[in-house]
Amino acid sequence: MPDTISGINTKSTKTLFFVVALIVTVISTLIAVICNINVYLGFGFLLTAAVLIILILFRPDMLEIHFFLLPFVFVVAPAFSGISVIAVTMMWLIGLFMITFIQFCSEGWTGAKVKTHYSLPLILYALLVILSVIASGNISSASMSSLTQCIALIFIYWMLTQALSHQNLQRLLITLILGAILCSVIYLYSMRGILSMAGLLISSLRPAVKGFNANSWALYPMMGIPLLLVLIQYNKKKTHLLWMIPTLVLLLSTALLNMSRSALLAILVSVLFLMLTHHVSRRILLWSGIAVAVLLILYLPSVLLFSEPIIRPESGLAGREELWYIASQMIAENPILGTGPGGFTSRFFFLSAFTEGGISKIANQIGFHNSLFQIGVDLGILGPLLLLSMYCLFLRRSAILWRRLRNTSAFPVLAAICALMLAGFVRSIFEVDFAIPHGYLFENLIFITLLGIQDQLSAQYLTDS
């Protein structure tokens, strides 16, 4: 299968792309100015412009750089400089669309296009969002964000799937590990005032770095660890272990320090999946054991502090069961089109069991901590059914590919995307930041990237695609 496309070497084409990168930067800056962004926005936008120019001029085949390095702006810019997430999202979508579209046209791709198996449920989901917004009359920032992102994801998914035919899929996944490394470094560095330099003793459990939601940081080790274990399993070069094992320790450190139980459970389930589906799991067991042993020694003074908030019996589901009960009642009352995206927050929040005298007892409790319940409340019963249909289709096609690719060089890619999708599904039982097509753009892009990679594998190895 083709790994990469050749670089674009003509001077005129490079000049064109350079101009396009500058236009993207100017448009993004104008958006930032219009939105009254913090004066420190220069960091995020200059970083974006630099990556765009480097990507377009020198490595137009490395589309994954845009997908897995630019999203750092989503985390770094809002957390450290106060830049509006809406402005960053608009900038990122404009840049992504222009890069993929220009690359698509300039390469003169010919022949049959790759079949996209998930376009129909994504289109139906977008139509359902439109109907729900109209029926609810809830024209808010949440509903408009949902509508915009749902429509954008349809086009991005199709273009991404076609573009992946010119990519090295294993390199794409390695870049995601790089993303997890960088975000983990940022997270741990930001906690330097919270952790002691000697023993990394914790004085504040699950801190929100720079006010950014602590749960969001847990996504990166949750995605990076399963991919890293696949590399350890299939990589034959022992020298690569020199960076893989420290990386595993780093990602596990971030996961433990973050204290997100849903992320830890997702990591555990994905690792068990890899062990149960591979005949030779000794390498995974061995190196995972070494990493855990290093962590236990490193964090020995804080072991009790780690375990107490994770396993204490009284913590339960942290109130999620009450939220799920409320969600089921709301779905029963609005089964057809739901309350509209964001309807729970704007119309029903202060009627929940989490209020006392009209005052919220839980800060920032604006969701149901379950993707299916959240979609059901927003869009009615058809919403979760569409999401489940995508999961089921992914499972069915992965089972077929599993048999076909078992002894091929593409099998590690399949094992990696299956482990990652499973981790995301487990987390979606307790959170709403994976595979819910609005509100969490970066995680949605990870989701559709997995779908696109599977479409590529189907096109290359299955005769029915």
PDB file of C-alpha atoms in Angstrom, residues 84-289:
ATOM      1  CA  SER A  84     -11.360  31.831  23.065  1.00  0.00           C
ATOM      2  CA  VAL A  85     -11.941  28.160  22.245  1.00  0.00           C
ATOM      3  CA  ILE A  86     -14.534  29.235  19.651  1.00  0.00           C
ATOM      4  CA  ALA A  87     -11.976  31.411  17.846  1.00  0.00           C
ATOM      5  CA  VAL A  88      -9.375  28.643  17.916  1.00  0.00           C
ATOM      6  CA  THR A  89     -11.943  26.161  16.590  1.00  0.00           C
ATOM      7  CA  MET A  90     -12.861  28.419  13.683  1.00  0.00           C
ATOM      8  CA  MET A  91      -9.191  29.016  12.889  1.00  0.00           C
ATOM      9  CA  TRP A  92      -8.427  25.293  13.034  1.00  0.00           C
ATOM     10  CA  LEU A  93     -11.352  24.332  10.787  1.00  0.00           C
ATOM     11  CA  ILE A  94     -10.422  26.955   8.194  1.00  0.00           C
ATOM     12  CA  GLY A  95      -6.812  25.796   8.153  1.00  0.00           C
ATOM     13  CA  LEU A  96      -7.708  22.104   7.993  1.00  0.00           C
ATOM     14  CA  PHE A  97     -10.223  22.570   5.188  1.00  0.00           C
ATOM     15  CA  MET A  98      -7.892  24.727   3.091  1.00  0.00           C
ATOM     16  CA  ILE A  99      -4.940  22.370   3.490  1.00  0.00           C
ATOM     17  CA  THR A 100      -6.874  19.201   2.640  1.00  0.00           C
ATOM     18  CA  PHE A 101      -8.797  20.826  -0.205  1.00  0.00           C
ATOM     19  CA  ILE A 102      -5.737  22.393  -1.851  1.00  0.00           C
ATOM     20  CA  GLN A 103      -3.734  19.208  -1.411  1.00  0.00           C
ATOM     21  CA  PHE A 104      -6.636  17.224  -2.837  1.00  0.00           C
ATOM     22  CA  CYS A 105      -6.846  19.445  -5.938  1.00  0.00           C
ATOM     23  CA  SER A 106      -3.131  20.009  -6.529  1.00  0.00           C
ATOM     24  CA  GLU A 107      -2.212  16.343  -6.423  1.00  0.00           C
ATOM     25  CA  GLY A 108      -4.676  15.589  -9.188  1.00  0.00           C
ATOM     26  CA  TRP A 109      -5.916  12.432  -7.519  1.00  0.00           C
ATOM     27  CA  THR A 110      -7.452  10.104 -10.051  1.00  0.00           C
ATOM     28  CA  GLY A 111      -9.244   6.807 -10.041  1.00  0.00           C
ATOM     29  CA  ALA A 112     -11.922   5.475  -7.743  1.00  0.00           C
ATOM     30  CA  LYS A 113     -12.334   7.279  -4.466  1.00  0.00           C
ATOM     31  CA  VAL A 114     -12.240   5.349  -1.220  1.00  0.00           C
ATOM     32  CA  LYS A 115     -15.679   4.264  -0.051  1.00  0.00           C
ATOM     33  CA  THR A 116     -16.740   5.914   3.194  1.00  0.00           C
ATOM     34  CA  HIS A 117     -18.917   3.576   5.234  1.00  0.00           C
ATOM     35  CA  TYR A 118     -19.869   6.108   7.910  1.00  0.00           C
ATOM     36  CA  SER A 119     -21.059   9.033   5.794  1.00  0.00           C
ATOM     37  CA  LEU A 120     -24.737   8.068   6.020  1.00  0.00           C
ATOM     38  CA  PRO A 121     -24.992   7.954   9.850  1.00  0.00           C
ATOM     39  CA  LEU A 122     -23.004  11.213  10.091  1.00  0.00           C
ATOM     40  CA  ILE A 123     -25.356  12.902   7.601  1.00  0.00           C
ATOM     41  CA  LEU A 124     -28.413  11.557   9.416  1.00  0.00           C
ATOM     42  CA  TYR A 125     -26.976  12.792  12.709  1.00  0.00           C
ATOM     43  CA  ALA A 126     -26.481  16.293  11.280  1.00  0.00           C
ATOM     44  CA  LEU A 127     -30.058  16.315   9.952  1.00  0.00           C
ATOM     45  CA  LEU A 128     -31.295  15.221  13.368  1.00  0.00           C
ATOM     46  CA  VAL A 129     -29.390  18.096  14.991  1.00  0.00           C
ATOM     47  CA  ILE A 130     -30.975  20.565  12.546  1.00  0.00           C
ATOM     48  CA  LEU A 131     -34.483  19.249  13.260  1.00  0.00           C
ATOM     49  CA  SER A 132     -33.854  19.255  17.011  1.00  0.00           C
ATOM     50  CA  VAL A 133     -32.615  22.861  16.985  1.00  0.00           C
ATOM     51  CA  ILE A 134     -35.651  23.967  14.953  1.00  0.00           C
ATOM     52  CA  ALA A 135     -38.117  22.037  17.114  1.00  0.00           C
ATOM     53  CA  SER A 136     -36.658  23.247  20.406  1.00  0.00           C
ATOM     54  CA  GLY A 137     -36.219  26.844  19.304  1.00  0.00           C
ATOM     55  CA  ASN A 138     -33.027  26.860  21.369  1.00  0.00           C
ATOM     56  CA  ILE A 139     -30.774  29.142  19.307  1.00  0.00           C
ATOM     57  CA  SER A 140     -27.774  29.280  21.619  1.00  0.00           C
ATOM     58  CA  SER A 141     -24.001  29.061  21.323  1.00  0.00           C
ATOM     59  CA  ALA A 142     -24.204  25.366  22.240  1.00  0.00           C
ATOM     60  CA  SER A 143     -26.754  24.559  19.541  1.00  0.00           C
ATOM     61  CA  MET A 144     -24.920  26.576  16.877  1.00  0.00           C
ATOM     62  CA  SER A 145     -21.606  24.953  17.824  1.00  0.00           C
ATOM     63  CA  SER A 146     -23.233  21.539  17.591  1.00  0.00           C
ATOM     64  CA  LEU A 147     -24.785  22.300  14.221  1.00  0.00           C
ATOM     65  CA  THR A 148     -21.616  23.782  12.725  1.00  0.00           C
ATOM     66  CA  GLN A 149     -19.351  20.984  13.881  1.00  0.00           C
ATOM     67  CA  CYS A 150     -21.723  18.213  12.795  1.00  0.00           C
ATOM     68  CA  ILE A 151     -21.865  19.588   9.262  1.00  0.00           C
ATOM     69  CA  ALA A 152     -18.113  20.259   9.160  1.00  0.00           C
ATOM     70  CA  LEU A 153     -17.292  16.733  10.334  1.00  0.00           C
ATOM     71  CA  ILE A 154     -19.101  15.200   7.349  1.00  0.00           C
ATOM     72  CA  PHE A 155     -16.829  16.964   4.867  1.00  0.00           C
ATOM     73  CA  ILE A 156     -13.718  16.527   6.996  1.00  0.00           C
ATOM     74  CA  TYR A 157     -14.401  12.793   7.374  1.00  0.00           C
ATOM     75  CA  TRP A 158     -14.761  12.296   3.608  1.00  0.00           C
ATOM     76  CA  MET A 159     -11.703  14.363   2.699  1.00  0.00           C
ATOM     77  CA  LEU A 160      -9.644  12.778   5.469  1.00  0.00           C
ATOM     78  CA  THR A 161     -10.522   9.268   4.307  1.00  0.00           C
ATOM     79  CA  GLN A 162      -9.390  10.079   0.767  1.00  0.00           C
ATOM     80  CA  ALA A 163      -6.218  11.804   1.984  1.00  0.00           C
ATOM     81  CA  LEU A 164      -5.253   8.834   4.150  1.00  0.00           C
ATOM     82  CA  SER A 165      -4.617   6.766   1.007  1.00  0.00           C
ATOM     83  CA  HIS A 166      -1.448   8.841   0.595  1.00  0.00           C
ATOM     84  CA  GLN A 167      -0.345   8.516   4.204  1.00  0.00           C
ATOM     85  CA  ASN A 168       1.739   6.084   6.172  1.00  0.00           C
ATOM     86  CA  LEU A 169      -0.895   4.881   8.638  1.00  0.00           C
ATOM     87  CA  GLN A 170       1.607   3.638  11.201  1.00  0.00           C
ATOM     88  CA  ARG A 171       3.340   7.003  11.138  1.00  0.00           C
ATOM     89  CA  LEU A 172      -0.036   8.643  11.645  1.00  0.00           C
ATOM     90  CA  LEU A 173      -0.539   6.699  14.870  1.00  0.00           C
ATOM     91  CA  ILE A 174       3.016   7.377  16.041  1.00  0.00           C
ATOM     92  CA  THR A 175       2.301  11.082  15.642  1.00  0.00           C
ATOM     93  CA  LEU A 176      -0.637  10.673  18.004  1.00  0.00           C
ATOM     94  CA  ILE A 177       1.754   9.181  20.560  1.00  0.00           C
ATOM     95  CA  LEU A 178       3.941  12.248  20.070  1.00  0.00           C
ATOM     96  CA  GLY A 179       0.884  14.367  20.783  1.00  0.00           C
ATOM     97  CA  ALA A 180       0.271  12.457  23.993  1.00  0.00           C
ATOM     98  CA  ILE A 181       3.903  12.959  25.011  1.00  0.00           C
ATOM     99  CA  LEU A 182       3.840  16.711  24.492  1.00  0.00           C
ATOM    100  CA  CYS A 183       0.533  17.206  26.278  1.00  0.00           C
ATOM    101  CA  SER A 184       1.746  15.073  29.182  1.00  0.00           C
ATOM    102  CA  VAL A 185       4.910  17.155  29.446  1.00  0.00           C
ATOM    103  CA  ILE A 186       2.827  20.341  29.425  1.00  0.00           C
ATOM    104  CA  TYR A 187       0.541  18.919  32.119  1.00  0.00           C
ATOM    105  CA  LEU A 188       3.353  17.758  34.397  1.00  0.00           C
ATOM    106  CA  TYR A 189       5.339  20.956  33.896  1.00  0.00           C
ATOM    107  CA  SER A 190       2.273  23.009  34.788  1.00  0.00           C
ATOM    108  CA  MET A 191       1.980  21.087  38.053  1.00  0.00           C
ATOM    109  CA  ARG A 192       5.505  21.989  39.123  1.00  0.00           C
ATOM    110  CA  GLY A 193       4.154  24.222  41.892  1.00  0.00           C
ATOM    111  CA  ILE A 194       1.886  21.433  43.101  1.00  0.00           C
ATOM    112  CA  LEU A 195       4.438  18.626  43.065  1.00  0.00           C
ATOM    113  CA  SER A 196       7.593  18.548  45.132  1.00  0.00           C
ATOM    114  CA  MET A 197      10.794  18.104  43.154  1.00  0.00           C
ATOM    115  CA  ALA A 198      12.097  15.305  45.370  1.00  0.00           C
ATOM    116  CA  GLY A 199       9.343  12.741  45.496  1.00  0.00           C
ATOM    117  CA  LEU A 200       6.551  14.224  43.388  1.00  0.00           C
ATOM    118  CA  LEU A 201       4.386  14.353  46.494  1.00  0.00           C
ATOM    119  CA  ILE A 202       0.832  15.397  45.815  1.00  0.00           C
ATOM    120  CA  SER A 203      -0.576  18.276  47.805  1.00  0.00           C
ATOM    121  CA  SER A 204      -3.713  18.703  45.698  1.00  0.00           C
ATOM    122  CA  LEU A 205      -5.473  15.806  44.042  1.00  0.00           C
ATOM    123  CA  ARG A 206      -6.560  16.099  40.399  1.00  0.00           C
ATOM    124  CA  PRO A 207      -5.608  19.756  40.014  1.00  0.00           C
ATOM    125  CA  ALA A 208      -7.016  21.741  37.116  1.00  0.00           C
ATOM    126  CA  VAL A 209      -3.947  23.057  35.334  1.00  0.00           C
ATOM    127  CA  LYS A 210      -4.367  26.769  34.703  1.00  0.00           C
ATOM    128  CA  GLY A 211      -8.082  26.360  35.255  1.00  0.00           C
ATOM    129  CA  PHE A 212      -8.420  23.874  32.378  1.00  0.00           C
ATOM    130  CA  ASN A 213     -10.698  20.907  32.994  1.00  0.00           C
ATOM    131  CA  ALA A 214      -8.543  18.176  34.526  1.00  0.00           C
ATOM    132  CA  ASN A 215     -10.501  15.444  32.750  1.00  0.00           C
ATOM    133  CA  SER A 216      -9.462  16.811  29.362  1.00  0.00           C
ATOM    134  CA  TRP A 217      -5.779  16.161  30.064  1.00  0.00           C
ATOM    135  CA  ALA A 218      -6.484  12.479  30.744  1.00  0.00           C
ATOM    136  CA  LEU A 219      -7.478  11.895  27.125  1.00  0.00           C
ATOM    137  CA  TYR A 220      -3.903  12.017  25.889  1.00  0.00           C
ATOM    138  CA  PRO A 221      -2.431   9.176  27.965  1.00  0.00           C
ATOM    139  CA  MET A 222      -5.677   7.262  27.398  1.00  0.00           C
ATOM    140  CA  MET A 223      -5.031   7.388  23.651  1.00  0.00           C
ATOM    141  CA  GLY A 224      -1.249   7.171  23.736  1.00  0.00           C
ATOM    142  CA  ILE A 225      -0.782   4.146  26.019  1.00  0.00           C
ATOM    143  CA  PRO A 226      -2.691   1.560  23.896  1.00  0.00           C
ATOM    144  CA  LEU A 227      -0.912   2.766  20.746  1.00  0.00           C
ATOM    145  CA  LEU A 228       2.455   2.604  22.485  1.00  0.00           C
ATOM    146  CA  LEU A 229       1.825  -0.945  23.689  1.00  0.00           C
ATOM    147  CA  VAL A 230       1.026  -1.999  20.116  1.00  0.00           C
ATOM    148  CA  LEU A 231       4.375  -0.562  19.016  1.00  0.00           C
ATOM    149  CA  ILE A 232       6.155  -2.416  21.821  1.00  0.00           C
ATOM    150  CA  GLN A 233       4.397  -5.612  20.788  1.00  0.00           C
ATOM    151  CA  TYR A 234       5.329  -5.450  17.102  1.00  0.00           C
ATOM    152  CA  ASN A 235       8.522  -3.413  17.006  1.00  0.00           C
ATOM    153  CA  LYS A 236      11.538  -5.629  16.484  1.00  0.00           C
ATOM    154  CA  LYS A 237      14.237  -3.022  17.131  1.00  0.00           C
ATOM    155  CA  LYS A 238      15.355  -3.112  20.739  1.00  0.00           C
ATOM    156  CA  THR A 239      16.883   0.353  20.429  1.00  0.00           C
ATOM    157  CA  HIS A 240      13.376   1.795  20.046  1.00  0.00           C
ATOM    158  CA  LEU A 241      12.624   0.633  23.566  1.00  0.00           C
ATOM    159  CA  LEU A 242      14.971   3.376  24.764  1.00  0.00           C
ATOM    160  CA  TRP A 243      12.245   5.932  24.008  1.00  0.00           C
ATOM    161  CA  MET A 244       9.187   3.685  24.290  1.00  0.00           C
ATOM    162  CA  ILE A 245       9.658   2.718  27.944  1.00  0.00           C
ATOM    163  CA  PRO A 246      10.305   6.275  29.233  1.00  0.00           C
ATOM    164  CA  THR A 247       7.295   7.370  27.194  1.00  0.00           C
ATOM    165  CA  LEU A 248       5.165   4.672  28.803  1.00  0.00           C
ATOM    166  CA  VAL A 249       6.301   5.849  32.246  1.00  0.00           C
ATOM    167  CA  LEU A 250       5.524   9.454  31.311  1.00  0.00           C
ATOM    168  CA  LEU A 251       2.015   8.669  30.052  1.00  0.00           C
ATOM    169  CA  LEU A 252       1.219   6.447  33.027  1.00  0.00           C
ATOM    170  CA  SER A 253       2.433   9.217  35.331  1.00  0.00           C
ATOM    171  CA  THR A 254       0.047  11.671  33.719  1.00  0.00           C
ATOM    172  CA  ALA A 255      -2.849   9.214  33.957  1.00  0.00           C
ATOM    173  CA  LEU A 256      -2.203   8.523  37.649  1.00  0.00           C
ATOM    174  CA  LEU A 257      -1.641  12.144  38.574  1.00  0.00           C
ATOM    175  CA  ASN A 258      -4.753  13.200  36.709  1.00  0.00           C
ATOM    176  CA  MET A 259      -6.911  10.811  38.749  1.00  0.00           C
ATOM    177  CA  SER A 260      -9.557  10.393  36.039  1.00  0.00           C
ATOM    178  CA  ARG A 261     -11.059   7.023  36.898  1.00  0.00           C
ATOM    179  CA  SER A 262     -12.797   6.761  33.529  1.00  0.00           C
ATOM    180  CA  ALA A 263      -9.465   7.221  31.733  1.00  0.00           C
ATOM    181  CA  LEU A 264      -7.721   4.687  33.989  1.00  0.00           C
ATOM    182  CA  LEU A 265     -10.518   2.180  33.365  1.00  0.00           C
ATOM    183  CA  ALA A 266     -10.330   2.830  29.613  1.00  0.00           C
ATOM    184  CA  ILE A 267      -6.570   2.227  29.651  1.00  0.00           C
ATOM    185  CA  LEU A 268      -7.007  -0.994  31.636  1.00  0.00           C
ATOM    186  CA  VAL A 269      -9.697  -2.351  29.291  1.00  0.00           C
ATOM    187  CA  SER A 270      -7.691  -1.524  26.162  1.00  0.00           C
ATOM    188  CA  VAL A 271      -4.563  -3.187  27.580  1.00  0.00           C
ATOM    189  CA  LEU A 272      -6.558  -6.308  28.506  1.00  0.00           C
ATOM    190  CA  PHE A 273      -7.987  -6.341  24.979  1.00  0.00           C
ATOM    191  CA  LEU A 274      -4.494  -6.315  23.478  1.00  0.00           C
ATOM    192  CA  MET A 275      -3.335  -9.080  25.800  1.00  0.00           C
ATOM    193  CA  LEU A 276      -6.345 -11.304  25.117  1.00  0.00           C
ATOM    194  CA  THR A 277      -6.192 -10.902  21.342  1.00  0.00           C
ATOM    195  CA  HIS A 278      -2.480 -11.528  20.891  1.00  0.00           C
ATOM    196  CA  HIS A 279      -0.790 -14.864  21.287  1.00  0.00           C
ATOM    197  CA  VAL A 280       2.541 -13.304  22.138  1.00  0.00           C
ATOM    198  CA  SER A 281       1.796 -10.884  24.956  1.00  0.00           C
ATOM    199  CA  ARG A 282       4.928 -11.378  27.001  1.00  0.00           C
ATOM    200  CA  ARG A 283       6.515  -8.183  25.726  1.00  0.00           C
ATOM    201  CA  ILE A 284       3.487  -6.112  26.678  1.00  0.00           C
ATOM    202  CA  LEU A 285       3.348  -7.750  30.106  1.00  0.00           C
ATOM    203  CA  LEU A 286       7.074  -7.363  30.674  1.00  0.00           C
ATOM    204  CA  TRP A 287       7.446  -3.712  29.704  1.00  0.00           C
ATOM    205  CA  SER A 288       4.162  -2.690  31.260  1.00  0.00           C
ATOM    206  CA  GLY A 289       5.322  -4.330  34.477  1.00  0.00           C
TER     207      GLY A 289
END
